[in-house]
């Protein structure tokens, strides 16, 4: 990880109120795909890791039993709570948690969008193992990831704070943790959505 949790949290605290206003087409496409593939049932608990202001979790709340949002930025969590309250979503709980310590015992569906790319490849592997230990049937990851060699003249990410992996690295980590990769969606050469499932 190129910055500490505290540095990342502070950076997102500053952006929280305007975070939803300036989103690229690729981000919006990834959100839609993550929501579509997450597809929770009425009895499912959904864990949204790196939930930010709730772009994914709040959209899943109507179809799930409970949504647990986890983030490291108090500013982002406050926005997610505000939006959940505005929409009358009583089955959404937002609290502090990291990929390494999500502060959740189990989840049926785990989602994460545009958060894991802050971790190093080794930390991503560790995060995926932690997610696997929650025993979900499905993990849907939308993120900055490389489908080929990234063009250094046109990075989709900020090299000083981001550390995206190749799709191959992520696929290997998911398989090693006991998941089967069931869908790979390329939104952009540097943005994708991976769907990983486990047999009940």
CSV table of C-alpha atoms in Angstrom, one decimal:
chain,number,residue,atom,x,y,z
A,1,UNK,CA,0.0,0.0,0.0
A,2,UNK,CA,1.5,3.3,-1.1
A,3,UNK,CA,-0.1,5.3,1.7
A,4,UNK,CA,-1.2,4.4,5.2
A,5,UNK,CA,-4.8,3.8,6.2
A,6,UNK,CA,-4.8,7.1,8.0
A,7,UNK,CA,-3.5,9.0,4.9
A,8,UNK,CA,-6.1,7.3,2.7
A,9,UNK,CA,-8.9,8.0,5.2
A,10,UNK,CA,-7.9,11.7,5.4
A,11,UNK,CA,-7.8,12.0,1.6
A,12,UNK,CA,-11.3,10.6,1.3
A,13,UNK,CA,-12.6,12.6,4.3
A,14,UNK,CA,-11.7,15.7,2.2
A,15,UNK,CA,-13.6,14.4,-0.9
A,16,UNK,CA,-16.6,12.9,0.9
A,17,UNK,CA,-19.2,15.6,0.3
A,18,UNK,CA,-18.4,16.0,-3.4
A,19,UNK,CA,-17.4,12.4,-4.1
A,20,UNK,CA,-20.7,11.5,-5.9
A,21,UNK,CA,-20.6,14.6,-8.1
A,22,UNK,CA,-17.6,13.9,-10.4
A,23,UNK,CA,-17.6,10.3,-11.6
A,24,UNK,CA,-16.3,9.0,-14.9
A,25,UNK,CA,-18.3,6.9,-17.3
A,26,UNK,CA,-16.2,3.9,-16.5
A,27,UNK,CA,-16.9,4.2,-12.8
A,28,UNK,CA,-20.6,4.4,-13.3
A,29,UNK,CA,-20.5,1.3,-15.7
A,30,UNK,CA,-18.6,-0.7,-13.0
A,31,UNK,CA,-21.1,0.3,-10.4
A,32,UNK,CA,-24.0,-1.0,-12.6
A,33,UNK,CA,-22.2,-4.3,-13.3
A,34,UNK,CA,-21.3,-4.9,-9.6
A,35,UNK,CA,-24.9,-4.3,-8.6
A,36,UNK,CA,-26.2,-6.5,-11.4
A,37,UNK,CA,-23.8,-9.4,-10.6
A,38,UNK,CA,-24.2,-9.1,-6.8
A,39,UNK,CA,-27.9,-10.1,-7.2
A,40,UNK,CA,-28.6,-10.8,-3.5
A,41,UNK,CA,-31.6,-12.8,-2.4
A,42,UNK,CA,-34.1,-11.6,0.3
A,43,UNK,CA,-32.4,-13.6,3.0
A,44,UNK,CA,-28.8,-12.5,2.1
A,45,UNK,CA,-26.4,-10.5,4.1
A,46,UNK,CA,-24.3,-8.3,1.8
A,47,UNK,CA,-20.9,-6.9,2.8
A,48,UNK,CA,-19.8,-3.8,0.9
A,49,UNK,CA,-16.0,-3.4,1.5
A,50,UNK,CA,-14.7,0.1,0.9
A,51,UNK,CA,-18.3,1.2,0.7
A,52,UNK,CA,-17.5,4.9,0.3
A,53,UNK,CA,-20.7,6.9,0.1
A,54,UNK,CA,-22.8,3.8,-0.6
A,55,UNK,CA,-23.0,3.7,-4.4
A,56,UNK,CA,-23.3,-0.1,-4.4
A,57,UNK,CA,-24.7,-1.1,-1.0
A,58,UNK,CA,-27.6,1.3,-1.0
A,59,UNK,CA,-28.7,0.0,-4.4
A,60,UNK,CA,-28.6,-3.6,-3.1
A,61,UNK,CA,-30.5,-2.9,0.1
A,62,UNK,CA,-34.0,-3.4,-1.4
A,63,UNK,CA,-33.1,-6.9,-2.4
A,64,UNK,CA,-31.1,-8.1,0.6
A,65,UNK,CA,-31.9,-8.9,4.2
A,66,UNK,CA,-29.1,-6.6,5.4
A,67,UNK,CA,-26.3,-4.5,4.0
A,68,UNK,CA,-23.1,-4.0,6.0
A,69,UNK,CA,-21.0,-1.1,4.6
A,70,UNK,CA,-17.3,-0.9,5.7
A,71,UNK,CA,-14.9,1.9,5.1
A,72,UNK,CA,-11.9,3.7,6.7
A,73,UNK,CA,-13.1,7.3,6.0
A,74,UNK,CA,-15.4,8.7,8.6
A,75,UNK,CA,-16.4,11.4,6.1
A,76,UNK,CA,-17.5,8.8,3.4
A,77,UNK,CA,-19.3,6.7,6.0
A,78,UNK,CA,-21.2,9.8,7.2
A,79,UNK,CA,-22.4,10.4,3.7
A,80,UNK,CA,-23.5,6.8,3.3
A,81,UNK,CA,-25.4,6.9,6.6
A,82,UNK,CA,-27.0,10.2,5.6
A,83,UNK,CA,-28.1,8.8,2.2
A,84,UNK,CA,-29.4,5.6,3.8
A,85,UNK,CA,-31.5,7.6,6.3
A,86,UNK,CA,-32.8,9.9,3.5
A,87,UNK,CA,-34.0,6.8,1.6
A,88,UNK,CA,-35.5,5.1,4.7
A,89,UNK,CA,-33.2,2.1,4.4
A,90,UNK,CA,-33.3,0.5,7.9
A,91,UNK,CA,-31.4,-2.6,6.9
A,92,UNK,CA,-28.2,-0.8,6.1
A,93,UNK,CA,-25.4,-0.5,8.7
A,94,UNK,CA,-22.2,1.4,8.0
A,95,UNK,CA,-19.1,1.1,10.2
A,96,UNK,CA,-15.4,1.1,10.2
A,97,UNK,CA,-13.6,-1.9,8.6
A,98,UNK,CA,-10.7,-2.7,6.4
A,99,UNK,CA,-10.0,-5.5,3.9
A,100,UNK,CA,-7.8,-7.1,6.6
A,101,UNK,CA,-10.3,-6.6,9.4
A,102,UNK,CA,-13.8,-6.1,8.0
A,103,UNK,CA,-15.4,-6.5,11.5
A,104,UNK,CA,-18.0,-8.9,10.1
A,105,UNK,CA,-18.2,-12.6,10.9
A,106,UNK,CA,-19.9,-13.8,7.7
A,107,UNK,CA,-21.6,-12.6,4.6
A,108,UNK,CA,-23.6,-14.3,1.7
A,109,UNK,CA,-22.4,-11.8,-0.9
A,110,UNK,CA,-19.3,-9.5,-0.8
A,111,UNK,CA,-18.9,-6.6,-3.1
A,112,UNK,CA,-16.2,-4.0,-3.5
A,113,UNK,CA,-15.9,-1.3,-6.0
A,114,UNK,CA,-12.8,1.0,-6.7
A,115,UNK,CA,-11.2,0.3,-3.3
A,116,UNK,CA,-8.9,-2.8,-3.6
A,117,UNK,CA,-6.5,-1.0,-6.0
A,118,UNK,CA,-5.1,0.9,-3.1
A,119,UNK,CA,-3.5,-2.4,-1.8
A,120,UNK,CA,-0.3,-4.0,-3.0
A,121,UNK,CA,-0.6,-7.3,-4.8
A,122,UNK,CA,0.4,-9.2,-1.6
A,123,UNK,CA,-2.2,-7.3,0.4
A,124,UNK,CA,-4.8,-8.0,-2.3
A,125,UNK,CA,-4.1,-11.7,-1.9
A,126,UNK,CA,-4.4,-11.4,1.9
A,127,UNK,CA,-7.7,-9.4,1.5
A,128,UNK,CA,-9.2,-12.1,-0.8
A,129,UNK,CA,-8.3,-14.8,1.7
A,130,UNK,CA,-10.0,-12.8,4.5
A,131,UNK,CA,-13.1,-12.4,2.2
A,132,UNK,CA,-13.1,-16.2,1.5
A,133,UNK,CA,-13.0,-16.8,5.3
A,134,UNK,CA,-16.4,-15.0,5.5
A,135,UNK,CA,-17.8,-17.9,3.5
A,136,UNK,CA,-19.7,-15.9,0.9
A,137,UNK,CA,-21.3,-17.6,-2.1
A,138,UNK,CA,-20.3,-14.7,-4.3
A,139,UNK,CA,-17.7,-12.0,-4.4
A,140,UNK,CA,-18.0,-9.2,-7.0
A,141,UNK,CA,-15.0,-6.9,-7.5
A,142,UNK,CA,-15.2,-3.8,-9.6
A,143,UNK,CA,-11.9,-1.9,-9.7
A,144,UNK,CA,-9.0,-0.5,-11.6
A,145,UNK,CA,-7.2,-3.5,-13.1
A,146,UNK,CA,-5.0,-4.1,-16.1
A,147,UNK,CA,-6.2,-6.3,-19.0
A,148,UNK,CA,-3.0,-5.6,-20.9
A,149,UNK,CA,0.0,-3.3,-20.6
A,150,UNK,CA,-1.2,0.1,-19.3
A,151,UNK,CA,-0.4,3.1,-21.4
A,152,UNK,CA,1.8,5.2,-19.1
A,153,UNK,CA,0.7,8.3,-21.0
A,154,UNK,CA,-3.0,7.6,-20.2
A,155,UNK,CA,-3.2,6.1,-16.7
A,156,UNK,CA,-6.7,5.6,-15.4
A,157,UNK,CA,-5.3,5.7,-11.9
A,158,UNK,CA,-3.0,7.9,-9.7
A,159,UNK,CA,0.4,6.1,-9.4
A,160,UNK,CA,1.3,8.0,-6.3
A,161,UNK,CA,-1.7,6.5,-4.3
A,162,UNK,CA,-2.9,3.5,-6.4
A,163,UNK,CA,-1.4,0.1,-7.0
A,164,UNK,CA,-3.6,-1.8,-9.5
A,165,UNK,CA,-3.1,-5.5,-10.3
A,166,UNK,CA,-3.3,-7.3,-13.5
A,167,UNK,CA,-6.5,-9.4,-14.1
A,168,UNK,CA,-4.2,-12.5,-14.0
A,169,UNK,CA,-3.0,-11.7,-10.5
A,170,UNK,CA,-6.5,-11.1,-9.2
A,171,UNK,CA,-7.8,-14.3,-10.9
A,172,UNK,CA,-5.0,-16.4,-9.4
A,173,UNK,CA,-5.6,-15.0,-5.9
A,174,UNK,CA,-9.4,-15.7,-6.2
A,175,UNK,CA,-8.7,-19.3,-7.4
A,176,UNK,CA,-6.2,-19.9,-4.6
A,177,UNK,CA,-8.8,-18.8,-2.1
A,178,UNK,CA,-11.3,-21.3,-3.3
A,179,UNK,CA,-13.4,-19.2,-5.7
A,180,UNK,CA,-14.3,-20.0,-9.3
A,181,UNK,CA,-14.1,-17.0,-11.6
A,182,UNK,CA,-17.5,-17.0,-13.3
A,183,UNK,CA,-17.5,-13.7,-15.2
A,184,UNK,CA,-14.9,-11.2,-16.3
A,185,UNK,CA,-16.2,-7.8,-17.7
A,186,UNK,CA,-13.8,-5.3,-19.2
A,187,UNK,CA,-15.2,-1.8,-18.9
A,188,UNK,CA,-12.0,-0.2,-20.0
A,189,UNK,CA,-8.4,-1.5,-20.6
A,190,UNK,CA,-7.7,-0.5,-17.0
A,191,UNK,CA,-11.1,-1.1,-15.4
A,192,UNK,CA,-13.0,-4.3,-14.9
A,193,UNK,CA,-15.5,-6.3,-12.9
A,194,UNK,CA,-14.7,-9.9,-11.7
A,195,UNK,CA,-17.3,-12.3,-10.4
A,196,UNK,CA,-16.1,-15.1,-8.2
A,197,UNK,CA,-18.4,-17.8,-6.7
A,198,UNK,CA,-18.1,-20.7,-4.4
A,199,UNK,CA,-20.1,-24.0,-4.4
A,200,UNK,CA,-22.4,-24.1,-1.3
